[in-house]
Tab-separated table of C-alpha atoms in Angstrom:
chain	number	residue	atom	x	y	z
A	1	MET	CA	-206.498	238.970	66.730
A	2	ALA	CA	-207.498	241.354	68.866
A	3	SER	CA	-205.560	242.077	71.994
A	4	MET	CA	-207.466	241.968	75.329
A	5	ALA	CA	-206.646	242.934	78.908
A	6	ARG	CA	-208.040	241.509	81.869
A	7	GLY	CA	-209.736	245.387	83.401
A	8	ALA	CA	-210.526	243.885	87.195
A	9	LYS	CA	-206.348	243.660	87.531
A	10	ARG	CA	-205.461	246.903	85.801
A	11	ARG	CA	-205.992	250.779	87.142
A	12	HIS	CA	-205.622	254.045	85.509
A	13	ALA	CA	-207.615	257.254	85.691
A	14	VAL	CA	-207.429	260.332	83.354
A	15	ILE	CA	-209.623	263.785	84.439
A	16	SER	CA	-209.819	267.008	82.743
A	17	LYS	CA	-211.166	270.558	83.911
A	18	LYS	CA	-214.889	270.015	82.954
A	19	MET	CA	-214.546	267.167	85.034
A	20	LEU	CA	-210.528	267.051	86.499
A	21	ILE	CA	-207.717	264.316	87.137
A	22	LEU	CA	-205.419	261.743	85.496
A	23	PHE	CA	-204.194	259.705	88.173
A	24	SER	CA	-201.598	257.204	88.857
A	25	ALA	CA	-201.151	256.650	92.758
A	26	SER	CA	-200.916	253.647	95.263
A	27	LEU	CA	-199.552	253.479	93.162
A	28	SER	CA	-200.708	253.570	89.796
A	29	CYS	CA	-201.312	255.508	87.137
A	30	VAL	CA	-205.216	257.636	86.576
A	31	VAL	CA	-206.558	259.805	84.333
A	32	VAL	CA	-209.691	261.702	85.247
A	33	LEU	CA	-212.577	264.959	84.638
A	34	VAL	CA	-214.418	266.027	87.146
A	35	ILE	CA	-215.686	268.611	88.796
A	36	PHE	CA	-213.434	269.777	91.389
A	37	SER	CA	-216.105	271.006	93.808
A	38	LEU	CA	-217.172	266.771	94.316
A	39	PHE	CA	-213.763	266.449	96.325
A	40	ARG	CA	-215.552	267.921	99.154
A	41	PHE	CA	-216.511	264.626	99.670
A	42	HIS	CA	-216.322	263.054	103.342
A	43	SER	CA	-213.209	263.063	104.916
A	44	PRO	CA	-211.639	262.433	107.888
A	45	LYS	CA	-209.687	265.189	106.829
A	46	PRO	CA	-211.019	269.135	106.835
A	47	PRO	CA	-211.775	268.926	102.844
A	48	ILE	CA	-209.958	271.264	100.346
A	49	SER	CA	-212.823	274.183	99.537
A	50	ILE	CA	-211.573	275.069	96.056
A	51	SER	CA	-214.179	276.690	93.790
A	52	ILE	CA	-213.735	276.529	89.686
A	53	SER	CA	-215.139	278.731	87.342
A	54	ARG	CA	-214.874	279.892	83.476
A	55	VAL	CA	-211.409	281.641	83.065
A	56	VAL	CA	-209.187	282.687	80.223
A	57	PHE	CA	-205.791	282.130	80.229
A	58	ASP	CA	-203.172	282.920	77.790
A	59	GLY	CA	-201.072	279.975	76.112
A	60	PRO	CA	-202.170	276.457	74.925
A	61	PRO	CA	-203.876	274.087	77.467
A	62	LYS	CA	-201.410	272.329	79.779
A	63	ILE	CA	-201.539	268.376	81.438
A	64	ALA	CA	-200.732	269.019	84.676
A	65	PHE	CA	-198.382	266.179	86.021
A	66	LEU	CA	-199.315	265.197	89.606
A	67	PHE	CA	-196.289	262.585	91.080
A	68	LEU	CA	-197.053	260.707	95.111
A	69	VAL	CA	-194.150	259.479	95.744
A	70	ARG	CA	-192.274	257.803	98.736
A	71	ARG	CA	-189.175	260.366	97.999
A	72	ASN	CA	-187.341	260.912	95.744
A	73	LEU	CA	-188.318	259.853	92.121
A	74	PRO	CA	-186.404	256.795	90.821
A	75	LEU	CA	-187.734	256.803	87.294
A	76	ASP	CA	-186.922	260.771	86.824
A	77	PHE	CA	-183.534	259.839	83.851
A	78	LEU	CA	-186.953	258.672	81.938
A	79	TRP	CA	-189.798	260.815	82.360
A	80	ASP	CA	-186.896	263.689	81.395
A	81	ALA	CA	-186.527	262.698	77.820
A	82	PHE	CA	-190.090	262.433	77.966
A	83	PHE	CA	-190.765	265.691	78.991
A	84	GLN	CA	-187.540	266.895	76.817
A	85	ASN	CA	-189.768	265.683	73.995
A	86	GLY	CA	-192.730	267.863	74.974
A	87	ASP	CA	-193.424	271.944	74.617
A	88	VAL	CA	-192.654	273.608	78.171
A	89	SER	CA	-195.716	275.534	77.512
A	90	ARG	CA	-197.885	272.225	77.441
A	91	PHE	CA	-197.092	270.948	80.887
A	92	SER	CA	-196.799	271.185	84.062
A	93	ILE	CA	-195.415	269.354	86.874
A	94	TYR	CA	-196.305	268.581	90.661
A	95	VAL	CA	-194.368	266.479	93.112
A	96	HIS	CA	-196.065	264.989	96.760
A	97	SER	CA	-193.203	263.025	98.354
A	98	ALA	CA	-192.243	262.986	101.814
A	99	PRO	CA	-192.530	265.786	103.935
A	100	GLY	CA	-189.538	268.375	104.049
A	101	PHE	CA	-188.040	267.057	101.106
A	102	VAL	CA	-186.701	268.952	98.667
A	103	LEU	CA	-186.059	268.048	94.819
A	104	ASP	CA	-182.609	269.975	93.713
A	105	GLU	CA	-179.359	268.692	91.692
A	106	SER	CA	-178.569	266.794	94.953
A	107	THR	CA	-181.875	264.551	94.603
A	108	THR	CA	-182.631	264.256	91.120
A	109	ARG	CA	-181.089	263.747	87.673
A	110	SER	CA	-183.129	265.983	86.100
A	111	GLN	CA	-183.724	270.285	86.315
A	112	LEU	CA	-187.324	269.787	84.872
A	113	PHE	CA	-188.013	268.219	88.733
A	114	TYR	CA	-186.173	271.041	90.271
A	115	GLY	CA	-188.073	272.276	93.406
A	116	ARG	CA	-191.332	270.756	91.962
A	117	GLN	CA	-192.698	269.899	95.536
A	118	ILE	CA	-195.475	270.879	97.226
A	119	SER	CA	-194.723	272.785	100.077
A	120	ASN	CA	-197.671	271.412	102.501
A	121	SER	CA	-196.918	267.406	101.857
A	122	ILE	CA	-198.574	265.471	104.675
A	123	GLN	CA	-196.710	261.507	105.824
A	124	VAL	CA	-198.697	258.778	103.562
A	125	LEU	CA	-199.404	255.820	104.503
A	126	TRP	CA	-200.099	252.479	102.493
A	127	GLY	CA	-203.652	251.611	102.329
A	128	GLU	CA	-204.950	254.194	104.390
A	129	SER	CA	-206.986	257.561	103.939
A	130	SER	CA	-203.915	260.065	103.865
A	131	MET	CA	-202.945	258.977	100.205
A	132	ILE	CA	-206.481	260.838	99.291
A	133	GLN	CA	-205.831	263.623	101.228
A	134	ALA	CA	-201.796	263.320	99.526
A	135	GLU	CA	-204.267	263.074	96.034
A	136	ARG	CA	-206.228	266.008	97.032
A	137	LEU	CA	-203.249	268.521	97.853
A	138	LEU	CA	-201.680	267.985	94.379
A	139	LEU	CA	-204.504	268.434	92.982
A	140	ALA	CA	-204.949	272.013	94.692
A	141	ALA	CA	-202.188	273.043	93.737
A	142	ALA	CA	-202.684	271.944	89.912
A	143	LEU	CA	-205.856	273.828	89.873
A	144	GLU	CA	-204.034	276.991	90.775
A	145	ASP	CA	-203.106	277.192	87.443
A	146	HIS	CA	-205.705	277.573	85.229
A	147	ALA	CA	-204.041	276.342	82.077
A	148	ASN	CA	-204.113	273.425	83.609
A	149	GLN	CA	-207.226	271.205	81.757
A	150	ARG	CA	-205.771	267.597	82.091
A	151	PHE	CA	-204.564	266.209	84.852
A	152	VAL	CA	-202.367	262.802	85.874
A	153	LEU	CA	-201.827	261.144	88.757
A	154	LEU	CA	-198.765	259.293	88.743
A	155	SER	CA	-196.236	256.632	91.134
A	156	ASP	CA	-192.959	256.527	91.630
A	157	SER	CA	-193.185	253.710	89.644
A	158	CYS	CA	-194.920	254.350	86.433
A	159	VAL	CA	-193.704	255.135	83.111
A	160	PRO	CA	-195.057	256.457	79.971
A	161	LEU	CA	-195.366	254.165	77.183
A	162	TYR	CA	-195.000	256.907	74.283
A	163	ASN	CA	-193.591	259.948	73.577
A	164	PHE	CA	-195.338	263.405	75.080
A	165	SER	CA	-196.815	264.168	71.691
A	166	TYR	CA	-199.163	261.648	71.603
A	167	VAL	CA	-199.829	261.521	74.910
A	168	TYR	CA	-200.873	265.449	74.641
A	169	ASN	CA	-202.889	265.018	72.060
A	170	TYR	CA	-204.680	261.802	73.016
A	171	LEU	CA	-205.928	262.857	76.214
A	172	MET	CA	-206.915	266.585	74.825
A	173	VAL	CA	-208.851	265.754	71.717
A	174	SER	CA	-211.180	263.545	74.472
A	175	PRO	CA	-213.961	265.455	76.443
A	176	ARG	CA	-214.364	262.563	78.779
A	177	SER	CA	-212.809	261.640	81.672
A	178	PHE	CA	-210.651	258.126	81.923
A	179	VAL	CA	-211.688	256.070	85.188
A	180	ASP	CA	-210.786	252.688	86.154
A	181	SER	CA	-214.444	251.961	87.849
A	182	PHE	CA	-216.596	248.968	88.058
A	183	LEU	CA	-219.325	247.101	90.135
A	184	ASP	CA	-217.309	245.449	93.738
A	185	ALA	CA	-219.987	242.446	93.286
A	186	LYS	CA	-216.768	239.857	94.673
A	187	GLU	CA	-214.903	241.045	97.701
A	188	GLY	CA	-217.557	242.198	99.440
A	189	ARG	CA	-216.319	245.466	100.512
A	190	TYR	CA	-219.155	247.311	101.118
A	191	ASN	CA	-220.410	247.565	104.655
A	192	PRO	CA	-224.222	248.109	105.111
A	193	LYS	CA	-222.859	251.062	107.738
A	194	MET	CA	-222.057	253.552	105.269
A	195	SER	CA	-226.006	252.983	103.514
A	196	THR	CA	-227.032	256.697	105.028
A	197	LYS	CA	-224.068	258.303	103.078
A	198	ILE	CA	-223.045	255.707	100.199
A	199	PRO	CA	-225.600	253.310	98.414
A	200	ARG	CA	-224.895	250.174	97.638
A	201	GLU	CA	-225.967	250.608	94.103
A	202	LYS	CA	-223.228	253.662	94.028
A	203	TRP	CA	-219.886	251.303	95.544
A	204	ARG	CA	-217.548	250.856	92.574
A	205	LYS	CA	-214.182	249.544	92.973
A	206	GLY	CA	-210.947	250.359	90.877
A	207	SER	CA	-208.460	248.149	91.334
A	208	GLN	CA	-207.692	244.732	92.863
A	209	ARG	CA	-204.823	244.931	95.880
A	210	ARG	CA	-204.079	243.622	99.531
A	211	PRO	CA	-201.493	244.098	102.052
A	212	PRO	CA	-198.357	241.952	101.788
A	213	ILE	CA	-198.533	238.516	103.355
A	214	ASP	CA	-195.830	238.092	106.300
A	215	THR	CA	-195.259	234.461	106.464
A	216	SER	CA	-193.930	234.488	110.244
A	217	LYS	CA	-197.657	235.719	110.722
A	218	GLY	CA	-199.260	232.656	109.875
A	219	LYS	CA	-202.993	232.835	110.560
A	220	LEU	CA	-202.757	236.459	111.684
A	221	ASN	CA	-202.336	237.679	108.133
A	222	LEU	CA	-206.062	236.540	107.504
A	223	LYS	CA	-207.039	239.254	109.753
A	224	LEU	CA	-204.339	241.972	108.524
A	225	GLN	CA	-206.041	241.395	105.397
A	226	LYS	CA	-209.763	242.015	106.859
A	227	GLN	CA	-208.192	244.859	108.433
A	228	HIS	CA	-207.746	245.770	104.796
A	229	ASN	CA	-210.067	244.761	103.627
A	230	CYS	CA	-211.578	248.256	102.071
A	231	ILE	CA	-208.610	250.718	100.898
A	232	PRO	CA	-209.834	254.304	100.216
A	233	ASP	CA	-207.762	254.986	97.281
A	234	GLU	CA	-209.400	252.300	96.004
A	235	HIS	CA	-212.721	253.758	95.601
A	236	TYR	CA	-213.012	257.210	96.290
A	237	VAL	CA	-212.589	258.725	92.814
A	238	GLN	CA	-215.046	255.755	91.201
A	239	THR	CA	-217.640	256.274	94.068
A	240	LEU	CA	-217.954	259.806	94.411
A	241	LEU	CA	-218.544	260.129	90.562
A	242	ALA	CA	-221.546	257.785	90.821
A	243	MET	CA	-222.565	259.341	93.408
A	244	HIS	CA	-222.772	262.429	91.701
A	245	ASP	CA	-224.414	260.604	88.467
A	246	LEU	CA	-221.363	261.611	86.130
A	247	GLU	CA	-220.681	257.950	84.844
A	248	GLY	CA	-221.953	258.918	81.614
A	249	GLU	CA	-219.372	261.387	81.357
A	250	LEU	CA	-216.626	259.242	81.980
A	251	GLU	CA	-214.306	256.452	79.489
A	252	ARG	CA	-214.432	253.600	82.619
A	253	ARG	CA	-211.384	251.884	82.149
A	254	THR	CA	-207.878	252.688	83.358
A	255	LEU	CA	-204.986	254.192	80.848
A	256	THR	CA	-201.981	251.751	83.009
A	257	TYR	CA	-200.865	248.960	82.026
A	258	THR	CA	-200.407	246.916	85.470
A	259	LEU	CA	-199.621	243.032	85.538
A	260	TRP	CA	-200.847	241.503	88.856
A	261	ASN	CA	-199.982	238.584	90.398
A	262	GLN	CA	-202.760	236.366	90.009
A	263	SER	CA	-202.218	233.789	92.967
A	264	THR	CA	-205.384	232.295	94.705
A	265	THR	CA	-203.273	231.049	97.379
A	266	LYS	CA	-204.836	232.552	100.502
A	267	MET	CA	-201.156	232.416	102.711
A	268	GLU	CA	-199.153	233.104	98.920
A	269	ASN	CA	-195.845	235.182	100.011
A	270	LYS	CA	-196.573	237.727	97.825
A	271	GLY	CA	-199.838	238.781	98.045
A	272	TRP	CA	-202.429	240.245	95.605
A	273	HIS	CA	-199.912	243.228	94.060
A	274	PRO	CA	-198.846	244.477	90.337
A	275	ILE	CA	-195.538	242.206	88.845
A	276	THR	CA	-192.430	245.007	89.085
A	277	PHE	CA	-191.064	245.118	85.667
A	278	GLY	CA	-187.291	244.479	85.248
A	279	TYR	CA	-184.828	244.590	82.255
A	280	SER	CA	-185.011	241.313	81.467
A	281	ASN	CA	-188.740	241.446	80.529
A	282	ALA	CA	-189.171	244.885	79.823
A	283	SER	CA	-188.234	243.555	75.664
A	284	PRO	CA	-189.186	244.980	72.821
A	285	GLN	CA	-191.965	242.525	72.372
A	286	ARG	CA	-193.650	242.776	75.614
A	287	ILE	CA	-194.101	246.708	75.466
A	288	LYS	CA	-195.354	245.990	71.344
A	289	GLU	CA	-197.838	243.247	73.128
A	290	ILE	CA	-199.006	246.037	75.919
A	291	LYS	CA	-199.378	248.433	73.068
A	292	GLY	CA	-201.610	246.379	71.124
A	293	ILE	CA	-204.394	245.826	73.783
A	294	ASN	CA	-207.677	247.110	72.681
A	295	HIS	CA	-210.330	246.585	75.014
A	296	VAL	CA	-210.404	245.638	78.607
A	297	TYR	CA	-213.005	243.041	79.796
A	298	TYR	CA	-214.292	243.750	83.484
A	299	GLU	CA	-215.239	240.523	85.139
A	300	THR	CA	-217.783	241.489	87.519
A	301	GLU	CA	-219.898	242.964	85.420
A	302	TYR	CA	-219.154	240.827	82.361
A	303	ARG	CA	-218.415	243.755	80.643
A	304	ILE	CA	-216.064	244.252	77.094
A	305	GLU	CA	-214.711	247.935	77.460
A	306	TRP	CA	-213.807	248.524	73.954
A	307	CYS	CA	-210.561	251.436	73.678
A	308	HIS	CA	-211.944	254.785	72.024
A	309	THR	CA	-211.194	258.157	72.038
A	310	ASN	CA	-214.364	259.781	70.303
A	311	SER	CA	-215.500	257.288	67.955
A	312	THR	CA	-211.121	256.723	67.062
A	313	SER	CA	-209.775	253.164	67.945
A	314	VAL	CA	-206.948	254.120	70.103
A	315	PRO	CA	-204.536	251.481	72.408
A	316	CYS	CA	-205.944	251.177	76.007
A	317	PHE	CA	-202.774	251.727	77.655
A	318	LEU	CA	-200.298	255.408	77.682
A	319	PHE	CA	-198.455	254.380	80.851
A	320	ALA	CA	-197.428	251.129	82.993
A	321	ARG	CA	-196.113	250.405	86.068
A	322	LYS	CA	-194.142	248.440	88.090
A	323	PHE	CA	-191.253	249.920	86.386
A	324	SER	CA	-188.043	248.730	87.937
A	325	GLN	CA	-184.707	251.163	87.195
A	326	GLY	CA	-183.330	248.392	85.118
A	327	ALA	CA	-186.583	248.203	82.884
A	328	ALA	CA	-186.985	251.803	82.321
A	329	MET	CA	-183.196	252.345	81.044
A	330	ARG	CA	-184.453	249.424	78.759
A	331	LEU	CA	-187.479	251.923	77.313
A	332	LEU	CA	-184.799	254.737	76.825
A	333	SER	CA	-182.437	251.920	74.647
A	334	GLN	CA	-185.271	251.352	72.442
A	335	GLU	CA	-186.209	255.452	72.170
A	336	VAL	CA	-189.861	254.842	73.128
A	337	VAL	CA	-190.130	258.115	74.742
A	338	ASN	CA	-187.088	260.210	73.330
A	339	HIS	CA	-183.781	259.252	71.383
A	340	PHE	CA	-181.628	259.009	74.673
A	341	GLU	CA	-178.057	257.911	75.508
A	342	VAL	CA	-178.019	255.213	78.444
A	343	SER	CA	-174.504	256.659	79.417
A	344	ALA	CA	-175.948	260.241	80.842
A	345	LEU	CA	-177.427	257.501	83.718
A	346	LEU	CA	-173.634	257.044	85.362
A	347	ALA	CA	-173.727	260.784	86.331
A	348	THR	CA	-176.390	260.225	89.432
A	349	PRO	CA	-177.272	262.543	92.235
A	350	THR	CA	-175.634	262.285	95.465
């Protein structure tokens, strides 16, 4: 029987240079293909002005992997194995970390990440517009290399579900962007005051998250929930594309699997957040089930999105989150991304 994902609870986007981005932030994984001049969008920060013209570059087209992380890369050992399986001429790496943080032999296990932090990083706060600005800074850095033709935004808890060659071919063969985008018909986040800039019919959403609940705050939690009811990074890319009538160039689905806490209790202790995979629930059978999902159901639109690349049926998900270090080690021992000797992890950076 065909497997199905509940799409209103998944998030991811993939972008190429015709359109533009492969995101995985806030942290989820996203892949999108968007004209970058569109990112001169309304923002509390000055816009990043970058124009793209047709350019010729030497060598194969590359995927730019854009890591938006809090500080270090706790799963760097897994990504190292993933990249070691690939051709260095076919990918590039960019990291937005805390301002002043440097990736070197003391902070990462992988030489592939040495010096890959961008120099103009900013302090990022959960659920704030600073997340959008950090994504834009990563994209601006990646666009300086004309060979970068696909852009993948990743968080510090994202993992690949396939080896590099499979991911590269999956993304490069498709002329479309992959963006988790659906009508926000249930949560009422749209504010009529936005109507002069963003028409209601163009308002889109890409995931369902709320801030964690602090039981010590009692009824104050309801006020905090309302204050964070419009989380910018859940709407920015999706609404931007809809406003510029580019949805016809998208696969409106995510490429990143997320297992959400589905509690409907308003004061539930964990809130509406993705469940973290540990070693015990990252079993070969669980990974096989995720890889077997071939369509996504979007509840607010009563829409089933079948997963295709061009006209070929493909697995829906290339990535997953949120994975702990133990779960990532289990993926390595199962040789999901490449052969790897887990004992090598004993030599960790200090």
